[in-house]
Short mmCIF file of C-alpha atoms in Angstrom, two decimals:
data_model
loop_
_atom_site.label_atom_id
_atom_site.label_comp_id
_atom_site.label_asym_id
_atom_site.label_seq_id
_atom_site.Cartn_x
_atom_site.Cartn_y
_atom_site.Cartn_z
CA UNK A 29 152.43 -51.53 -61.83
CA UNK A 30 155.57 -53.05 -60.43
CA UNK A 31 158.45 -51.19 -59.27
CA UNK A 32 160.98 -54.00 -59.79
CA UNK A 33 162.12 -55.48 -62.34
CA UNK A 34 162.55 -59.14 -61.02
CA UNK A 35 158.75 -59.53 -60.65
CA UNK A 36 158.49 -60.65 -64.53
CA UNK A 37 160.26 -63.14 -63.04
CA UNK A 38 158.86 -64.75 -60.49
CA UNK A 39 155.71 -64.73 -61.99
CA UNK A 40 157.33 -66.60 -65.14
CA UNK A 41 157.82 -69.17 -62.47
CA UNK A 42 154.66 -69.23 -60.99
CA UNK A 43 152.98 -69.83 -64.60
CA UNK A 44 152.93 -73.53 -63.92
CA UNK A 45 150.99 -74.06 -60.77
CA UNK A 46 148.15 -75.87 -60.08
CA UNK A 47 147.51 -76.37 -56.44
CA UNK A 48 145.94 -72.88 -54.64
CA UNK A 49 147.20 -72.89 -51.47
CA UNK A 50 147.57 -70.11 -48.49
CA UNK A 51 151.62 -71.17 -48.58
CA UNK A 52 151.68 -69.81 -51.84
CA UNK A 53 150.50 -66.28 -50.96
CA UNK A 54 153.08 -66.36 -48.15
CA UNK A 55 155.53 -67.63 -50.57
CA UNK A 56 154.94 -64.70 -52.58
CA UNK A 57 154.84 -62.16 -49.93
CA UNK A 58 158.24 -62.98 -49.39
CA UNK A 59 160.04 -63.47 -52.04
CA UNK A 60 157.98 -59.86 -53.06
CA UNK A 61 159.80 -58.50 -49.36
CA UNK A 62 163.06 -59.28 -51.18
CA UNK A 63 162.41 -58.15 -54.41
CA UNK A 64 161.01 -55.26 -53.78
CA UNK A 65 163.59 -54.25 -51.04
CA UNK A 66 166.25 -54.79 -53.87
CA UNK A 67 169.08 -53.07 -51.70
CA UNK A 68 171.40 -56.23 -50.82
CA UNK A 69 170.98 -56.78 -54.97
CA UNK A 70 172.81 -53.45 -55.60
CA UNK A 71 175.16 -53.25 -52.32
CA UNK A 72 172.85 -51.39 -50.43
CA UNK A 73 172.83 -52.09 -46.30
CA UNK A 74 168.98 -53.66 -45.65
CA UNK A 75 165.81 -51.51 -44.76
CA UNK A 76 164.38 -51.95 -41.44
CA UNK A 77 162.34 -54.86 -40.83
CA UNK A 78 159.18 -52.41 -40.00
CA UNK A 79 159.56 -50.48 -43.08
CA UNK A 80 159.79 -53.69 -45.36
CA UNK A 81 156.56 -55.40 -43.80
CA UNK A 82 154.76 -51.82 -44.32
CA UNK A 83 156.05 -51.12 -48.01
CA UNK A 84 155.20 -54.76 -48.83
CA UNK A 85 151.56 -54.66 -47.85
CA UNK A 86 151.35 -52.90 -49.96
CA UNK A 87 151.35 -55.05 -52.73
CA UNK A 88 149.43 -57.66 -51.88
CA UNK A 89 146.79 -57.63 -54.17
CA UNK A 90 149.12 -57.69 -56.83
CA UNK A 91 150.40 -61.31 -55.29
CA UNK A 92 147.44 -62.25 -55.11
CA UNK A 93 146.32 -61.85 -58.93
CA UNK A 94 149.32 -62.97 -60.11
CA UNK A 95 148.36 -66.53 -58.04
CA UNK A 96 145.39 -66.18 -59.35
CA UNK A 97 146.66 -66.00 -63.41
CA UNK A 98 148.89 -69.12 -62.75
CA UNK A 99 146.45 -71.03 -60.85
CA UNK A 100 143.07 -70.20 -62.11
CA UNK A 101 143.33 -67.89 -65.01
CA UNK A 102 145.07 -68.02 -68.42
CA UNK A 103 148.39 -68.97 -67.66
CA UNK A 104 146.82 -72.10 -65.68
CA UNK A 105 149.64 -75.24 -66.51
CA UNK A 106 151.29 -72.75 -69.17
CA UNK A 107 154.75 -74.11 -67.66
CA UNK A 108 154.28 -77.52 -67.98
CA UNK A 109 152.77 -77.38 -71.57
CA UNK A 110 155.36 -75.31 -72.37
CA UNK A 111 158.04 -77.89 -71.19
CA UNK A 112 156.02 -81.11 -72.74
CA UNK A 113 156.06 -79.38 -76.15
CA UNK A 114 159.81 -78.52 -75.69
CA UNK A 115 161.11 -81.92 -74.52
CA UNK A 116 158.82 -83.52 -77.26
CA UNK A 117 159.91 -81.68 -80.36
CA UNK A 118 163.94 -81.30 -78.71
CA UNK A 119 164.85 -84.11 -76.93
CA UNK A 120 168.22 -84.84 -75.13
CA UNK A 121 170.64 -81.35 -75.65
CA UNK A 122 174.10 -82.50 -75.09
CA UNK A 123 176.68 -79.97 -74.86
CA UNK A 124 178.01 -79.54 -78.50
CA UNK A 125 175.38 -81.41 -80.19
CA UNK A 126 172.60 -80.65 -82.98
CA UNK A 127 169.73 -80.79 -80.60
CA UNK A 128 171.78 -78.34 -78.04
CA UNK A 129 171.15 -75.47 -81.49
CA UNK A 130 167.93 -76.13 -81.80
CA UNK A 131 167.01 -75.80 -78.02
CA UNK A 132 168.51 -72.38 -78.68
CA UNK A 133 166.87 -71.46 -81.47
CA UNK A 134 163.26 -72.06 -79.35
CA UNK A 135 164.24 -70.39 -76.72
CA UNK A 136 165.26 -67.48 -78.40
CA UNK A 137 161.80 -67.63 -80.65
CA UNK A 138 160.22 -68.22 -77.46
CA UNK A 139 161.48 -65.29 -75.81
CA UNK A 140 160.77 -62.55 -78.41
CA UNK A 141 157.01 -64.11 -78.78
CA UNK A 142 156.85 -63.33 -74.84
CA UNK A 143 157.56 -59.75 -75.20
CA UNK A 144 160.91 -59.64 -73.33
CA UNK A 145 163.36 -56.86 -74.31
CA UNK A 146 167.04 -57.25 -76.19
CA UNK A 147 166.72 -61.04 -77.27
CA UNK A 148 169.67 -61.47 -78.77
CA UNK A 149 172.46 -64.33 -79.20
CA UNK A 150 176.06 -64.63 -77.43
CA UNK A 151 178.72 -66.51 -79.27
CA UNK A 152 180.37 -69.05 -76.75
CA UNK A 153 182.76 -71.72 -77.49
CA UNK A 154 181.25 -75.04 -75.56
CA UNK A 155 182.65 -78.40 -74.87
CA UNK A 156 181.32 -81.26 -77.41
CA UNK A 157 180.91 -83.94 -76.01
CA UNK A 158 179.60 -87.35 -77.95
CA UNK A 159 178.04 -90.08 -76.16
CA UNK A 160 178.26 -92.82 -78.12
CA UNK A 161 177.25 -96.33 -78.06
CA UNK A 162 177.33 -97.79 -74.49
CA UNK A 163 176.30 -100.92 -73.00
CA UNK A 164 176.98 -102.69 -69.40
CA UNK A 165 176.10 -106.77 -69.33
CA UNK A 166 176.04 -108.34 -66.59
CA UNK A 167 177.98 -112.03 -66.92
CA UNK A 168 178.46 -113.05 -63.50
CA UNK A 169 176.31 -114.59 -61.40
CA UNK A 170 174.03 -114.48 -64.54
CA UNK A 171 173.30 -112.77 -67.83
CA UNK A 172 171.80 -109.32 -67.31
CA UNK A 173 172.16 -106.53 -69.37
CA UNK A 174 171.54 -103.34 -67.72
CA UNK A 175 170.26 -99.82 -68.51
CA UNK A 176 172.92 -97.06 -68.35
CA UNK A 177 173.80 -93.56 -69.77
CA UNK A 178 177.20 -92.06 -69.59
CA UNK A 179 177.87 -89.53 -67.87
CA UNK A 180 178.73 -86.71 -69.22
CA UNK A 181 182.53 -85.73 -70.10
CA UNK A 182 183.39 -89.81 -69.68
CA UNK A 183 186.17 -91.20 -71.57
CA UNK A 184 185.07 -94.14 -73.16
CA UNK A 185 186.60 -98.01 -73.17
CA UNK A 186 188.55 -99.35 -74.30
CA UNK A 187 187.52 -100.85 -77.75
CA UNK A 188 186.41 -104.43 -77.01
CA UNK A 189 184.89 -102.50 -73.87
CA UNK A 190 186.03 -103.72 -69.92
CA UNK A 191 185.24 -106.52 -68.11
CA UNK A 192 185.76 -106.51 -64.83
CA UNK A 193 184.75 -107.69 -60.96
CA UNK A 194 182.50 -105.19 -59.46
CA UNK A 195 182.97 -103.51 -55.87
CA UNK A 196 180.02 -102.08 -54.45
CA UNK A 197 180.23 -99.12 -51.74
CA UNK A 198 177.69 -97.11 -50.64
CA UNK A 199 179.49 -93.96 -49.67
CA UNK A 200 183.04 -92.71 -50.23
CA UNK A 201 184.27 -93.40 -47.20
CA UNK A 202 183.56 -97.19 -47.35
CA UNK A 203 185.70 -96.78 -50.54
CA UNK A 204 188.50 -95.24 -48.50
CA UNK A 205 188.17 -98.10 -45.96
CA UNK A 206 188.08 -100.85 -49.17
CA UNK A 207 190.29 -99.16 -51.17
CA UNK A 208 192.76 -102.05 -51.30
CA UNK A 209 189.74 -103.97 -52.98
CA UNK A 210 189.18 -101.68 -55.61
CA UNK A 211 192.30 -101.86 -57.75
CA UNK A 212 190.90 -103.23 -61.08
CA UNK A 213 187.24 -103.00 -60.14
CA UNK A 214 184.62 -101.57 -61.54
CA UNK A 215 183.40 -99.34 -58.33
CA UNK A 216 179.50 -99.26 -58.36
CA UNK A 217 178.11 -97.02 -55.70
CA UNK A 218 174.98 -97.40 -54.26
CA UNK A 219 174.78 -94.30 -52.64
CA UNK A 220 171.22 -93.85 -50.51
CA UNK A 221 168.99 -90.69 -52.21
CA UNK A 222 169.50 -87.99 -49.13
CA UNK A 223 168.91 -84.67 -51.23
CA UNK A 224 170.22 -83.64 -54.97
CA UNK A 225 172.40 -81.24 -53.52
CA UNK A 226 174.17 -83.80 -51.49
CA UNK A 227 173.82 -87.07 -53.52
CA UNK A 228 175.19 -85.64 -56.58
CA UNK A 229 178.48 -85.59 -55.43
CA UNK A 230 178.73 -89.18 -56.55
CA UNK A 231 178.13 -88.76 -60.18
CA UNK A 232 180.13 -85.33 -59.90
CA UNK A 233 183.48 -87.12 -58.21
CA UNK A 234 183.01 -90.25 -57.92
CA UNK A 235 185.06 -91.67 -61.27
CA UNK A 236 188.04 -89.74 -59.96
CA UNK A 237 187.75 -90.99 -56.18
CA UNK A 238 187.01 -94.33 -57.64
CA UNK A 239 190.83 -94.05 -59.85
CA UNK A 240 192.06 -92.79 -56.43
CA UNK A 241 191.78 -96.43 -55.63
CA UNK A 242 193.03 -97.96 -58.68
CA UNK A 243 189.38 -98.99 -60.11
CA UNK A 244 188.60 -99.21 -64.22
CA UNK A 245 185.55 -97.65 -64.55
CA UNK A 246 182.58 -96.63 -61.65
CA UNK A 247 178.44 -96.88 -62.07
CA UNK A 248 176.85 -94.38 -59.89
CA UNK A 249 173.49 -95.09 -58.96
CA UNK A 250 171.05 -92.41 -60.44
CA UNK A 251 170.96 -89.51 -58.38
CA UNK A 252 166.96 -89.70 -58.08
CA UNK A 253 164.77 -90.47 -55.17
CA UNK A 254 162.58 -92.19 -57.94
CA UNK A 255 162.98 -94.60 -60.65
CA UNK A 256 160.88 -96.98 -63.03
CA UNK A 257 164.33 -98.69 -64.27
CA UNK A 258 165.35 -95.41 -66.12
CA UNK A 259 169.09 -94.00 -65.82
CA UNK A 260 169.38 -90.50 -65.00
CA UNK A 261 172.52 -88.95 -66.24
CA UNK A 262 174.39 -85.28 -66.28
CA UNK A 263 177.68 -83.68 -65.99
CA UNK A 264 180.66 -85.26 -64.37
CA UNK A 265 184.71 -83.49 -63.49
CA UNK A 266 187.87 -85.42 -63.52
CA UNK A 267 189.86 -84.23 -60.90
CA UNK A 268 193.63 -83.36 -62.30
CA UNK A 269 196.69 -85.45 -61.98
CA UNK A 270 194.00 -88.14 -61.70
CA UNK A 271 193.60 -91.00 -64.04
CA UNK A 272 190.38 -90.55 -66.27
CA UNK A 273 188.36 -93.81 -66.03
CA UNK A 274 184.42 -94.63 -68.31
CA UNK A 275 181.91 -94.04 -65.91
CA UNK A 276 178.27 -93.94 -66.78
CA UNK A 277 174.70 -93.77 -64.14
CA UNK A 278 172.34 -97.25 -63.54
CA UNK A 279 169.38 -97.81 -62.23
CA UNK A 280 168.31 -98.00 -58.52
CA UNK A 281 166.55 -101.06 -59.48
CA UNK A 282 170.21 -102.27 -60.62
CA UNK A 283 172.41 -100.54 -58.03
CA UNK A 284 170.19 -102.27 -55.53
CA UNK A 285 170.28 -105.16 -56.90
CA UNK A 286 174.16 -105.95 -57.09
CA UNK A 287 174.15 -104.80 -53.01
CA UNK A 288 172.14 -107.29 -52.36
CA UNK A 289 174.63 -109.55 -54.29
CA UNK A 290 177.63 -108.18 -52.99
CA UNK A 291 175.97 -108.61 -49.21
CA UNK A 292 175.59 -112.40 -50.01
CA UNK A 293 179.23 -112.50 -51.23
CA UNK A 294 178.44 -113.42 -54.70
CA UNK A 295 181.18 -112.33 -57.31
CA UNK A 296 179.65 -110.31 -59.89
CA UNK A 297 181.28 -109.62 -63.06
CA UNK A 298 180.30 -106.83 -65.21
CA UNK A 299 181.13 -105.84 -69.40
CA UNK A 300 181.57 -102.10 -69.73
CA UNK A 301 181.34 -100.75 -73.53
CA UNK A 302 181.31 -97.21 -73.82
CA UNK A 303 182.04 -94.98 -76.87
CA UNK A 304 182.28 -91.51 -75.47
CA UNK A 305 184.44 -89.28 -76.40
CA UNK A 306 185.20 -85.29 -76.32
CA UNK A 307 185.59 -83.48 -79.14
CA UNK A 308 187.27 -80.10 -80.08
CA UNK A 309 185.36 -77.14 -78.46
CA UNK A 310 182.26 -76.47 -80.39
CA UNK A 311 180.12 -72.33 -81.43
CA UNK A 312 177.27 -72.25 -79.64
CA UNK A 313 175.62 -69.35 -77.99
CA UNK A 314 174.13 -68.15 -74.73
CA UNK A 315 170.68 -66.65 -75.07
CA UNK A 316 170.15 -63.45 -73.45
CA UNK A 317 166.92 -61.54 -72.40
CA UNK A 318 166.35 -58.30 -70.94
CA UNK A 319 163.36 -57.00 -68.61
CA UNK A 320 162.84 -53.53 -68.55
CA UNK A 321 161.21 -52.19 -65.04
CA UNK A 322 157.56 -50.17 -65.57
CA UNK A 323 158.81 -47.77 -63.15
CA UNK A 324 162.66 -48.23 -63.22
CA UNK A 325 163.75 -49.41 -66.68
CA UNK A 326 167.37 -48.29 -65.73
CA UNK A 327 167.81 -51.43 -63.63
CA UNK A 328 167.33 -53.90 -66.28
CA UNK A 329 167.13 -57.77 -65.41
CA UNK A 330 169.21 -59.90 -67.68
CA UNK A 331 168.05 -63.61 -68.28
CA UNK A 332 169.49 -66.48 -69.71
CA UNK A 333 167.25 -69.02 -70.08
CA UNK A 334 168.41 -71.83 -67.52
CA UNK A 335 167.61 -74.37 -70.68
CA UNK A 336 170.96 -73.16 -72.91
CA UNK A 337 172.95 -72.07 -69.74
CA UNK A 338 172.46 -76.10 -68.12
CA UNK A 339 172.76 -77.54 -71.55
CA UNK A 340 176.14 -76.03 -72.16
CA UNK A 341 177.77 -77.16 -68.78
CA UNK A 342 176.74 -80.73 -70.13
CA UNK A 343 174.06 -80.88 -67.62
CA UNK A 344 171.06 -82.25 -69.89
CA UNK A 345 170.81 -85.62 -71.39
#
């Protein structure tokens, strides 16, 4: 049996493989060394490097079957069923909104069918944020309506919606260099995929670093490497003291396409209608698990199922 508690974990994560591989065995050997060291998780100064390798060997036969289960045995592409039949019968969880509950309610269901300890419900107060209708048409050089998705915590147009000259960047600091040509724009960034971690930035900040420069409204460019025309949305921030502007994600396929425009030195005028708009705080509640060690059941694990956590921070569509 395990010692540590965080093992339930892990292999929770692993449930979804289906690739064996020798990196995987590694993978688990060492996120094990970690685990099962547990010190830095508690304060503790680290365990020699010589003990760690010896006390982990010892458990590699457990790593190895718990590969096995996700890759070959009964939990074979558990995780990704699981997630088809959630995203089918939930959909889009918005901060505040109806779907939001019921992704709670499954998750908490979900949890006490999978054994864990202490399921229980946190009341929270959460920002609600609506959507809306939303549309951007392209009108200049020609008629193009596009696909977009607000982002999350936009204000919205408007009514009548904005129509505007575009300005298309591809980084903040060509928008610090333009910045005189931005003033009653609509700033589109075209900002090349690098890494999620980096890219996001631009749906993050870029509405308020756009109103830095006196712009009506900013399209980001979907933070995705990937894209069959599809917007990819999530949580944006305002900064403070600066005017809140609509802003909402495009395609690559359209992002692209207006650089190439705006390279040629073709005006392009867009028509931004957006109906988003934040509502007064709305009860929700964090779900909370517990995992109780075999061997040390005083050093309980507390999880909160990243699906409620993201979806209250706005994060999910």
């Amino acid at each position: 049996m395990m010692t540590n508690n965080f093992l339930y974990l892990f292999y929770f994560q692993m449930t979804g493989n289906s690739k064996y591989s020798s990196g995987m065995v590694y993978v688990t050997l060492l996120i094990l060394i970690i685990l099962i060291q547990g010190k830095p998780l508690y304060g503790s100064e680290h365990k020699p490097l010589g003990e760690i390798s010896k006390e982990i060997s010892h458990y590699a036969d457990i790593a190895l079957k718990i590969i096995d289960l996700a890759v070959f045995g009964k939990a074979q592409n558990r995780s990704y069923e699981r997630l088809a039949t959630f995203t089918d019968t939930i959909g889009n969880r918005v901060s505040g909104s109806k779907d939001l509950d019921l992704a709670i309610k499954y998750m908490y269901n979900a949890l006490k069918q999978d054994g864990l300890e202490n399921v229980h419900l946190e009341p929270v107060k959460i920002p609600h944020w609506v959507r809306g209708e939303e549309s951007a048409v392209m009108l200049l050089p020609r008629n193009h309506t596009m696909s977009i998705l607000g982002l999350g915590s936009s204000v919205g147009t408007p009514k009548g919606g904005i129509e505007a000259e575009v300005l298309v960047v591809e980084s903040f600091e060509e928008l610090k260099r333009r910045a005189t040509e931005a003033k009653g724009k609509i700033v589109v960034y075209n900002q090349p995929f690098v890494s999620y971690g980096e890219t996001v930035a631009y749906r993050a900040s870029g509405a308020s670093e756009a109103a830095r420069a006196g712009a009506v409204a900013s399209l980001i460019r979907s933070v995705t490497p990937f894209s069959i025309n599809s917007p990819h949305t999530g949580w944006q921030w305002y900064d403070p003291g600066v005017p809140q502007i609509p802003t909402a994600c495009i395609t690559v396929e359209d992002a692209e396409m207006m650089a190439r425009m705006a390279s040629r030195g073709t005006r392009i005028v867009l028509r931004l209608t957006m109906g988003a708009q934040t509502l007064p705080d709305a009860d929700s509640f964090n779900t909370v698990a517990e995992i109780t060690g075999s061997e040390h059941p005083e050093q309980q694990t507390t999880v909160r199922p990243i699906i409620s956590k993201r979806s209250q921070l706005g994060t999910a569509k």
